[in-house]
Structure formats: structure tokens, C-alpha cells
């Protein structure tokens, strides 16, 4: 059996690694010559970590991951702590740690685990042709590749999605802009072993530790879509949006490197239940595009990869049957993740400011039990309990 994998991001590489481990032949095609991830880092929650462990990356991931032992929310203006609690109860109940990691390092780990030299870079898919017992991927350079199945891990702007669904769903602007990057850890901003988030005015500023004594930081600001972006004014822009915020936030803004700070307008796509058609399967953001508000988009791609490979390995009624079983298991799970993230997004970013203000009040009473309980439920919904 041979699988054609389109996309060499998190989803495509995880799928290729998983299939290869089960002895299924794979060929990975990636559009760009060099992958430049859209964000600086990513939090891999224990459901994602378990998938990477399962795929043989346990030790390597530990090396890359930051130690996030505590979680805290701070008031935006005062900088005072609204709530702070240990993440140990979460780790104990799900049986694994979360690991925030720099994206470039995660991408390198995934490519090296699969075999970087085996990936065909600079191959942009144009369309897919289906036959009774094969699938052919056609690339913009006129070349093609044929396999028994095709895994479309070609991201949120997937060209294969329309062919699977029969229509092209629109991406939905979630109403806020996210700036993210990496800075050296400075404990006058936040403790080195804590996920710290300053909240107020429907905005947030967050810091998570990654390896190499660095913080992954991000700023969220509700803004209209399509504003002009200019790297040279990132710090002034953030100073304006966060005027009146506490001293650690001002210090963070002064420390960021505009050249390596990413600006992303956050989108998602209304969930759909069809993830496969014949011998074609959508995987990762191609199958489910979510806002990053519960940090689960990449983790869900890792879950997809494990489930898809398992269905192909453990069932013998043919490829189409195995893909339908993948769809049956994944569609409700990823719908739930997208909608949970959307709900969190709206509360965090002041869609209805009265609800957001109530959340700020609730945080003052939070012991960690409610927040960690919600996270546990999400994490335990993954395929590797
Ligand atoms: P992508 O990473 O987009 O990869 C798709 C690949 O396919 C790309 O390399 C692309 O070049 C290639 N490609 C595209 N079109 C073609 C084509 N026609 N032919 C060939 N190749 C093609 N997730 C988490 O789990 N935790 C987090 O903390 C988190 N934080 C996030 C923060 C932000 C600001 C954002 C925007 C997202 C975040 N996510 C997070 C989500 C996560 O980044 C995505 O879900 C994940 O990268 C999806 O991986 P993917 O492989 O499906 O898609």
C-alpha cells in the first residue's frame, strides 16, 4: 500500500511518520522549498504529547519542551495575580505533561524523524485525480505521483478540501489579531516555570516557557480584519494597544524583536463532518481549522495522524472502509475542539463585554479546579488516553 501525503507541516509529517511505522509506503510532497512556520511556538497539550510519544519522539520532545509547572492570570493594569495554581493535578489525572515548544524546533524534529531527505520540497499540488483503485496527485510543475490513497494535510487553505466536500467553506475571521514571538526569559516579567496571562479590555498578553531559556509570548487584540501591517512599527502599535497596562507588559513590548514577531489575523472554519471521499482523506487544518484559543489545532492534527494510521493498520476491509472509520472517529472530536475554541475565543476577546467582565471576576475566585477540569476533559477526549 502506498500513501501520497500532501503537506509537510505538523499534520503531514505526523501522518507520514505514523504510516511508515506501520510499514506503509509513503511519499510526502511539500509546496515550499523551506517551511517557515506561521507562529514562533506551540503548546503541545498532553493529548498531542502522547501522540508524539507513540510515534517515537518521547525523549526528543522532552528536550525541546518548556517546563510549565504553574498557571496564572494577572490583572492587566495592576499586574496583580487574579489566580495562580499548580498544573500538577492536570498532569496527574491525564498522565502526561504539556510541552510548549519552538515551532522551528518541532518542525525539524518531525522532518528528521520521518527523513528530511525523503520529502519532495517545492512540489505544489494543483489537483487530484481519482480512479477506481488509485489516486493521482498533479503538481503545478506538471509532474504527478500515484498512490493507493492520498492524505491531504495541505493546511487551512487546502486545495483538496473542496474536492472532498463538493463546496469550498469560507474561513471565518474570529475578530482578533495575534502577535507572537520568542524572547529571553526575564523573571521580572513572569516566572520561568509558569504560563502567565495578563487579561483586560478583551485583550490578553501571554507568556509560556520553551527550552533554551526562552519565553513564547503572544499579544491578542480585537481589531477589524485587513488593517495594514508594518514591521517597523510593531512596538509602537503594541504600546498603543496596551497603553495603561502593567509594567511587565511594557517591558515585554520593549524587549521583542520586530523582525521575528509574527502578526496573524485569527480565523476558523465552521466544522464539517465529511473528512474523506473514496481514497482521499483530509487531515489537520485541511480537515478542521480552529482558532488557537485552546491550543489544540496542532494537537488535533497529531491525533488525526495516529487514528488514520491505526485504522489503515488494524482493518482489512480495504482503504475506503478504513478512511470512513477514521472519519467516524475524528469528525465529532474535531468539531467539538473547534467549537470549544470558538467559545473560549469569544469570552477572552470581549465579543460580549459583559460576559468577558464576568470572566475576569470569576478568575478572582478560581482555584484551578474549574480551569484544569475543562482542560482534562479536552485532553482525555484524545485517542491515546
Ligand atoms: P500547516 O501547518 O498549515 O501545514 C500545511 C503544509 O502544507 C504547509 O507546509 C504548506 O506549505 C503545505 N501546502 C499547502 N498547500 C499545499 C499544496 N497545494 N501542495 C503541497 N503542499 C501544500 N496548535 C496547537 O496544538 N497548540 C498551539 O498552541 C497552537 N497555537 C497556535 C497559534 C497561532 C497563532 C496559530 C495561527 C495556530 C496555532 N495552533 C496551535 C494551530 C496549529 O498551528 C495548526 O493547527 C497546525 O500547524 C496545523 O498543521 P497542518 O500540518 O494541518 O497545517
Tab-separated table of N, CA and C in Angstrom, residues 108-233:
chain	number	residue	atom	x	y	z
A	108	UNK	N	11.617	20.706	12.764
A	108	UNK	CA	12.874	19.988	12.482
A	108	UNK	C	12.806	18.570	13.046
A	109	UNK	N	12.257	18.436	14.249
A	109	UNK	CA	12.140	17.101	14.860
A	109	UNK	C	11.270	16.190	13.994
A	110	UNK	N	10.140	16.733	13.521
A	110	UNK	CA	9.218	15.913	12.719
A	110	UNK	C	9.861	15.512	11.388
A	111	UNK	N	10.510	16.479	10.740
A	111	UNK	CA	11.143	16.168	9.446
A	111	UNK	C	12.276	15.169	9.616
A	112	UNK	N	13.067	15.342	10.662
A	112	UNK	CA	14.194	14.427	10.875
A	112	UNK	C	13.698	13.032	11.249
A	113	UNK	N	12.607	12.971	12.014
A	113	UNK	CA	12.079	11.658	12.402
A	113	UNK	C	11.573	10.920	11.170
A	114	UNK	N	10.933	11.644	10.273
A	114	UNK	CA	10.444	10.995	9.047
A	114	UNK	C	11.602	10.687	8.096
A	115	UNK	N	12.498	11.637	7.964
A	115	UNK	CA	13.586	11.522	6.973
A	115	UNK	C	13.484	12.717	6.034
A	116	UNK	N	14.169	13.800	6.417
A	116	UNK	CA	14.073	15.070	5.672
A	116	UNK	C	14.367	14.876	4.184
A	117	UNK	N	15.374	14.030	3.898
A	117	UNK	CA	15.805	13.889	2.502
A	117	UNK	C	14.748	13.165	1.658
A	118	UNK	N	13.801	12.526	2.335
A	118	UNK	CA	12.763	11.804	1.580
A	118	UNK	C	11.573	12.698	1.210
A	119	UNK	N	11.534	13.937	1.756
A	119	UNK	CA	10.405	14.835	1.454
A	119	UNK	C	10.685	15.553	0.133
A	120	UNK	N	9.688	15.590	-0.746
A	120	UNK	CA	9.833	16.327	-2.009
A	120	UNK	C	9.395	17.774	-1.766
A	121	UNK	N	10.366	18.673	-1.617
A	121	UNK	CA	10.049	20.095	-1.399
A	121	UNK	C	9.832	20.782	-2.749
A	122	UNK	N	9.128	21.914	-2.714
A	122	UNK	CA	8.902	22.677	-3.939
A	122	UNK	C	7.920	22.001	-4.881
A	123	UNK	N	7.030	21.166	-4.322
A	123	UNK	CA	6.021	20.465	-5.138
A	123	UNK	C	4.635	20.922	-4.694
A	124	UNK	N	4.071	21.887	-5.405
A	124	UNK	CA	2.752	22.428	-5.029
A	124	UNK	C	1.655	21.669	-5.777
A	125	UNK	N	0.778	21.044	-5.016
A	125	UNK	CA	-0.326	20.290	-5.614
A	125	UNK	C	-1.269	21.234	-6.352
A	126	UNK	N	-1.702	20.844	-7.549
A	126	UNK	CA	-2.728	21.655	-8.220
A	126	UNK	C	-4.086	20.965	-8.129
A	127	UNK	N	-4.113	19.653	-8.382
A	127	UNK	CA	-5.385	18.944	-8.280
A	127	UNK	C	-5.146	17.448	-8.116
A	128	UNK	N	-6.238	16.748	-7.800
A	128	UNK	CA	-6.150	15.304	-7.542
A	128	UNK	C	-7.104	14.590	-8.488
A	129	UNK	N	-6.626	13.485	-9.052
A	129	UNK	CA	-7.486	12.674	-9.934
A	129	UNK	C	-7.746	11.338	-9.262
A	130	UNK	N	-9.023	10.955	-9.174
A	130	UNK	CA	-9.356	9.685	-8.532
A	130	UNK	C	-9.685	8.643	-9.604
A	131	UNK	N	-9.176	7.427	-9.381
A	131	UNK	CA	-9.566	6.295	-10.241
A	131	UNK	C	-10.150	5.230	-9.321
A	132	UNK	N	-10.589	4.102	-9.882
A	132	UNK	CA	-11.267	3.084	-9.070
A	132	UNK	C	-10.360	2.552	-7.963
A	133	UNK	N	-9.090	2.341	-8.267
A	133	UNK	CA	-8.227	1.746	-7.246
A	133	UNK	C	-6.916	2.512	-7.035
A	134	UNK	N	-6.914	3.800	-7.388
A	134	UNK	CA	-5.718	4.627	-7.149
A	134	UNK	C	-6.103	6.110	-7.117
A	135	UNK	N	-5.145	6.919	-6.677
A	135	UNK	CA	-5.322	8.380	-6.645
A	135	UNK	C	-4.053	9.001	-7.210
A	136	UNK	N	-4.210	10.022	-8.062
A	136	UNK	CA	-3.029	10.690	-8.622
A	136	UNK	C	-3.023	12.163	-8.229
A	137	UNK	N	-1.887	12.582	-7.684
A	137	UNK	CA	-1.693	13.993	-7.337
A	137	UNK	C	-0.953	14.658	-8.485
A	138	UNK	N	-1.510	15.776	-8.961
A	138	UNK	CA	-0.845	16.550	-10.021
A	138	UNK	C	-0.279	17.819	-9.408
A	139	UNK	N	0.956	18.135	-9.789
A	139	UNK	CA	1.627	19.302	-9.220
A	139	UNK	C	1.723	20.418	-10.246
A	140	UNK	N	1.940	21.647	-9.728
A	140	UNK	CA	1.947	22.817	-10.618
A	140	UNK	C	3.078	22.764	-11.636
A	141	UNK	N	4.135	21.969	-11.348
A	141	UNK	CA	5.239	21.868	-12.317
A	141	UNK	C	4.956	20.820	-13.396
A	142	UNK	N	3.730	20.273	-13.388
A	142	UNK	CA	3.331	19.333	-14.446
A	142	UNK	C	3.628	17.878	-14.113
A	143	UNK	N	4.329	17.628	-13.014
A	143	UNK	CA	4.633	16.241	-12.642
A	143	UNK	C	3.458	15.663	-11.843
A	144	UNK	N	3.511	14.352	-11.613
A	144	UNK	CA	2.426	13.709	-10.867
A	144	UNK	C	2.968	12.551	-10.036
A	145	UNK	N	2.156	12.104	-9.092
A	145	UNK	CA	2.518	10.935	-8.271
A	145	UNK	C	1.245	10.154	-8.006
A	146	UNK	N	1.338	8.830	-8.100
A	146	UNK	CA	0.149	7.987	-7.921
A	146	UNK	C	0.333	7.067	-6.719
A	147	UNK	N	-0.747	6.900	-5.957
A	147	UNK	CA	-0.709	6.006	-4.800
A	147	UNK	C	-2.055	5.324	-4.627
A	148	UNK	N	-2.138	4.498	-3.581
A	148	UNK	CA	-3.407	3.823	-3.288
A	148	UNK	C	-4.364	4.732	-2.525
A	149	UNK	N	-3.771	5.721	-1.807
A	149	UNK	CA	-4.607	6.715	-1.131
A	149	UNK	C	-3.849	8.025	-1.072
A	150	UNK	N	-4.590	9.114	-0.788
A	150	UNK	CA	-3.959	10.432	-0.681
A	150	UNK	C	-4.403	11.079	0.617
A	151	UNK	N	-3.423	11.563	1.371
A	151	UNK	CA	-3.717	12.275	2.611
A	151	UNK	C	-3.460	13.751	2.363
A	152	UNK	N	-4.512	14.548	2.455
A	152	UNK	CA	-4.389	15.980	2.195
A	152	UNK	C	-4.164	16.688	3.524
A	153	UNK	N	-2.893	16.996	3.806
A	153	UNK	CA	-2.535	17.762	5.015
A	153	UNK	C	-1.997	19.097	4.540
A	154	UNK	N	-2.771	19.744	3.640
A	154	UNK	CA	-2.293	20.959	2.976
A	154	UNK	C	-2.817	22.229	3.637
A	155	UNK	N	-3.136	22.119	4.938
A	155	UNK	CA	-3.367	23.315	5.742
A	155	UNK	C	-4.722	23.971	5.563
A	156	UNK	N	-4.865	25.122	6.221
A	156	UNK	CA	-6.174	25.792	6.267
A	156	UNK	C	-6.649	26.265	4.889
A	157	UNK	N	-5.702	26.552	3.965
A	157	UNK	CA	-6.096	26.982	2.610
A	157	UNK	C	-6.138	25.789	1.655
A	158	UNK	N	-6.344	24.599	2.177
A	158	UNK	CA	-6.328	23.339	1.411
A	158	UNK	C	-6.987	23.447	0.034
A	159	UNK	N	-6.290	22.932	-0.975
A	159	UNK	CA	-6.915	22.885	-2.305
A	159	UNK	C	-7.710	21.586	-2.483
A	160	UNK	N	-7.455	20.613	-1.617
A	160	UNK	CA	-8.136	19.313	-1.759
A	160	UNK	C	-9.508	19.329	-1.070
A	161	UNK	N	-9.663	20.217	-0.075
A	161	UNK	CA	-10.898	20.225	0.731
A	161	UNK	C	-12.146	20.326	-0.140
A	162	UNK	N	-12.083	21.205	-1.141
A	162	UNK	CA	-13.261	21.436	-1.990
A	162	UNK	C	-13.645	20.159	-2.733
A	163	UNK	N	-12.638	19.413	-3.161
A	163	UNK	CA	-12.905	18.165	-3.903
A	163	UNK	C	-13.575	17.125	-2.993
A	164	UNK	N	-13.195	17.118	-1.736
A	164	UNK	CA	-13.784	16.157	-0.788
A	164	UNK	C	-15.203	16.572	-0.434
A	165	UNK	N	-15.398	17.866	-0.144
A	165	UNK	CA	-16.712	18.332	0.337
A	165	UNK	C	-17.702	18.632	-0.776
A	166	UNK	N	-17.186	18.960	-1.954
A	166	UNK	CA	-18.081	19.375	-3.038
A	166	UNK	C	-18.424	20.852	-2.965
A	167	UNK	N	-17.887	21.555	-1.991
A	167	UNK	CA	-18.047	23.019	-1.886
A	167	UNK	C	-16.825	23.544	-1.133
A	168	UNK	N	-16.616	24.851	-1.193
A	168	UNK	CA	-15.442	25.441	-0.540
A	168	UNK	C	-15.892	26.280	0.651
A	169	UNK	N	-15.775	25.761	1.861
A	169	UNK	CA	-16.221	26.563	3.010
A	169	UNK	C	-15.323	27.790	3.210
A	170	UNK	N	-15.949	28.897	3.612
A	170	UNK	CA	-15.209	30.149	3.830
A	170	UNK	C	-14.476	30.088	5.159
A	171	UNK	N	-13.292	30.705	5.225
A	171	UNK	CA	-12.663	30.901	6.525
A	171	UNK	C	-13.372	32.059	7.214
A	172	UNK	N	-13.586	31.951	8.521
A	172	UNK	CA	-14.337	32.963	9.278
A	172	UNK	C	-13.365	33.744	10.159
A	173	UNK	N	-13.330	35.068	10.007
A	173	UNK	CA	-12.439	35.884	10.849
A	173	UNK	C	-12.966	35.864	12.275
A	174	UNK	N	-12.081	35.540	13.215
A	174	UNK	CA	-12.511	35.384	14.610
A	174	UNK	C	-12.545	36.706	15.368
A	175	UNK	N	-12.087	37.790	14.738
A	175	UNK	CA	-12.257	39.110	15.348
A	175	UNK	C	-11.032	39.648	16.071
A	176	UNK	N	-9.930	38.908	16.044
A	176	UNK	CA	-8.746	39.460	16.722
A	176	UNK	C	-7.446	39.152	15.974
A	177	UNK	N	-6.449	39.982	16.288
A	177	UNK	CA	-5.114	39.809	15.712
A	177	UNK	C	-4.181	39.323	16.806
A	178	UNK	N	-3.293	38.393	16.442
A	178	UNK	CA	-2.340	37.807	17.381
A	178	UNK	C	-0.930	38.132	16.903
A	179	UNK	N	-0.118	38.678	17.814
A	179	UNK	CA	1.318	38.864	17.539
A	179	UNK	C	2.059	37.842	18.395
A	180	UNK	N	3.023	37.135	17.837
A	180	UNK	CA	3.733	36.158	18.663
A	180	UNK	C	5.205	36.096	18.308
A	181	UNK	N	5.993	35.637	19.272
A	181	UNK	CA	7.435	35.525	19.056
A	181	UNK	C	8.117	34.889	20.254
A	182	UNK	N	9.434	34.959	20.257
A	182	UNK	CA	10.230	34.397	21.354
A	182	UNK	C	11.110	35.501	21.936
A	183	UNK	N	11.271	35.510	23.263
A	183	UNK	CA	12.233	36.417	23.927
A	183	UNK	C	12.972	35.619	24.994
A	184	UNK	N	14.127	36.135	25.420
A	184	UNK	CA	14.821	35.501	26.547
A	184	UNK	C	13.954	35.621	27.793
A	185	UNK	N	14.036	34.608	28.647
A	185	UNK	CA	13.255	34.665	29.887
A	185	UNK	C	13.773	35.805	30.765
A	186	UNK	N	12.829	36.589	31.276
A	186	UNK	CA	13.141	37.659	32.221
A	186	UNK	C	12.123	37.518	33.343
A	187	UNK	N	12.596	37.156	34.517
A	187	UNK	CA	11.656	36.857	35.608
A	187	UNK	C	11.038	38.114	36.231
A	188	UNK	N	11.445	39.284	35.778
A	188	UNK	CA	10.723	40.474	36.247
A	188	UNK	C	9.421	40.624	35.436
A	189	UNK	N	9.293	39.856	34.355
A	189	UNK	CA	8.048	39.865	33.562
A	189	UNK	C	7.123	38.760	34.053
A	190	UNK	N	7.674	37.559	34.212
A	190	UNK	CA	6.863	36.412	34.656
A	190	UNK	C	7.808	35.305	35.127
A	191	UNK	N	7.337	34.430	36.050
A	191	UNK	CA	8.182	33.316	36.492
A	191	UNK	C	8.512	32.378	35.331
A	192	UNK	N	9.704	31.763	35.411
A	192	UNK	CA	10.216	30.945	34.306
A	192	UNK	C	9.482	29.612	34.155
A	193	UNK	N	8.762	29.189	35.197
A	193	UNK	CA	8.112	27.868	35.133
A	193	UNK	C	6.582	27.992	35.127
A	194	UNK	N	6.102	29.102	34.580
A	194	UNK	CA	4.665	29.387	34.664
A	194	UNK	C	4.116	29.851	33.322
A	195	UNK	N	2.887	29.450	33.035
A	195	UNK	CA	2.144	30.038	31.920
A	195	UNK	C	1.385	31.230	32.509
A	196	UNK	N	1.820	32.420	32.122
A	196	UNK	CA	1.291	33.651	32.709
A	196	UNK	C	0.473	34.402	31.670
A	197	UNK	N	-0.715	34.839	32.045
A	197	UNK	CA	-1.546	35.605	31.097
A	197	UNK	C	-2.107	36.848	31.784
A	198	UNK	N	-1.840	38.008	31.184
A	198	UNK	CA	-2.425	39.270	31.647
A	198	UNK	C	-3.718	39.475	30.858
A	199	UNK	N	-4.823	39.773	31.562
A	199	UNK	CA	-6.093	39.952	30.842
A	199	UNK	C	-6.784	41.249	31.242
A	200	UNK	N	-7.459	41.869	30.252
A	200	UNK	CA	-8.249	43.066	30.477
A	200	UNK	C	-8.659	43.644	29.137
A	201	UNK	N	-9.738	44.421	29.120
A	201	UNK	CA	-10.210	45.151	27.916
A	201	UNK	C	-10.448	44.233	26.716
A	202	UNK	N	-10.701	42.931	26.981
A	202	UNK	CA	-10.912	41.981	25.876
A	202	UNK	C	-9.618	41.609	25.164
A	203	UNK	N	-8.486	42.000	25.757
A	203	UNK	CA	-7.176	41.688	25.163
A	203	UNK	C	-6.434	40.735	26.094
A	204	UNK	N	-5.344	40.163	25.607
A	204	UNK	CA	-4.505	39.377	26.517
A	204	UNK	C	-3.059	39.389	26.065
A	205	UNK	N	-2.195	39.170	27.061
A	205	UNK	CA	-0.752	39.067	26.824
A	205	UNK	C	-0.303	37.824	27.574
A	206	UNK	N	0.340	36.911	26.889
A	206	UNK	CA	0.607	35.610	27.489
A	206	UNK	C	2.064	35.209	27.282
A	207	UNK	N	2.608	34.500	28.259
A	207	UNK	CA	4.000	34.017	28.179
A	207	UNK	C	4.066	32.573	28.632
A	208	UNK	N	4.757	31.751	27.828
A	208	UNK	CA	4.957	30.332	28.163
A	208	UNK	C	6.436	30.015	28.001
A	209	UNK	N	7.020	29.243	28.932
A	209	UNK	CA	8.442	28.900	28.776
A	209	UNK	C	8.664	27.820	27.724
A	210	UNK	N	9.670	28.006	26.859
A	210	UNK	CA	10.127	26.915	25.974
A	210	UNK	C	11.602	26.677	26.289
A	211	UNK	N	12.186	25.616	25.731
A	211	UNK	CA	13.576	25.287	26.070
A	211	UNK	C	14.513	26.416	25.643
A	212	UNK	N	15.742	26.375	26.156
A	212	UNK	CA	16.729	27.380	25.762
A	212	UNK	C	16.513	28.705	26.466
A	213	UNK	N	15.874	28.647	27.669
A	213	UNK	CA	15.675	29.855	28.473
A	213	UNK	C	14.904	30.953	27.724
A	214	UNK	N	13.875	30.524	26.989
A	214	UNK	CA	13.079	31.497	26.216
A	214	UNK	C	11.614	31.451	26.617
A	215	UNK	N	10.974	32.613	26.521
A	215	UNK	CA	9.503	32.680	26.619
A	215	UNK	C	8.926	32.731	25.208
A	216	UNK	N	7.871	31.951	24.988
A	216	UNK	CA	6.992	32.165	23.829
A	216	UNK	C	5.986	33.211	24.315
A	217	UNK	N	5.881	34.321	23.594
A	217	UNK	CA	4.918	35.346	24.023
A	217	UNK	C	3.868	35.534	22.951
A	218	UNK	N	2.672	35.939	23.361
A	218	UNK	CA	1.723	36.419	22.359
A	218	UNK	C	0.829	37.502	22.913
A	219	UNK	N	0.442	38.409	22.024
A	219	UNK	CA	-0.467	39.521	22.327
A	219	UNK	C	-1.707	39.322	21.470
A	220	UNK	N	-2.884	39.418	22.057
A	220	UNK	CA	-4.141	39.352	21.282
A	220	UNK	C	-4.881	40.679	21.404
A	221	UNK	N	-5.322	41.226	20.279
A	221	UNK	CA	-6.093	42.479	20.295
A	221	UNK	C	-7.279	42.351	19.344
A	222	UNK	N	-8.520	42.542	19.849
A	222	UNK	CA	-9.672	42.561	18.930
A	222	UNK	C	-9.548	43.747	17.975
A	223	UNK	N	-9.568	43.476	16.679
A	223	UNK	CA	-9.377	44.523	15.661
A	223	UNK	C	-10.123	44.135	14.397
A	224	UNK	N	-10.454	45.115	13.555
A	224	UNK	CA	-11.044	44.759	12.256
A	224	UNK	C	-10.030	43.998	11.402
A	225	UNK	N	-10.539	43.219	10.475
A	225	UNK	CA	-9.678	42.448	9.566
A	225	UNK	C	-9.076	43.376	8.501
A	226	UNK	N	-7.879	43.045	8.062
A	226	UNK	CA	-7.322	43.716	6.884
A	226	UNK	C	-6.598	45.021	7.137
A	227	UNK	N	-6.275	45.336	8.422
A	227	UNK	CA	-5.521	46.566	8.680
A	227	UNK	C	-4.119	46.419	8.090
A	228	UNK	N	-3.536	47.532	7.706
A	228	UNK	CA	-2.177	47.482	7.146
A	228	UNK	C	-1.220	47.011	8.232
A	229	UNK	N	-0.231	46.216	7.854
A	229	UNK	CA	0.753	45.815	8.855
A	229	UNK	C	2.132	46.286	8.431
A	230	UNK	N	2.870	46.790	9.429
A	230	UNK	CA	4.182	47.347	9.147
A	230	UNK	C	5.125	46.899	10.268
A	231	UNK	N	6.083	46.036	9.894
A	231	UNK	CA	7.014	45.509	10.889
A	231	UNK	C	7.723	46.594	11.696
A	232	UNK	N	8.023	47.697	11.016
A	232	UNK	CA	8.847	48.717	11.671
A	232	UNK	C	8.087	49.418	12.805
A	233	UNK	N	6.753	49.284	12.846
A	233	UNK	CA	6.006	49.979	13.901
A	233	UNK	C	5.360	49.012	14.899
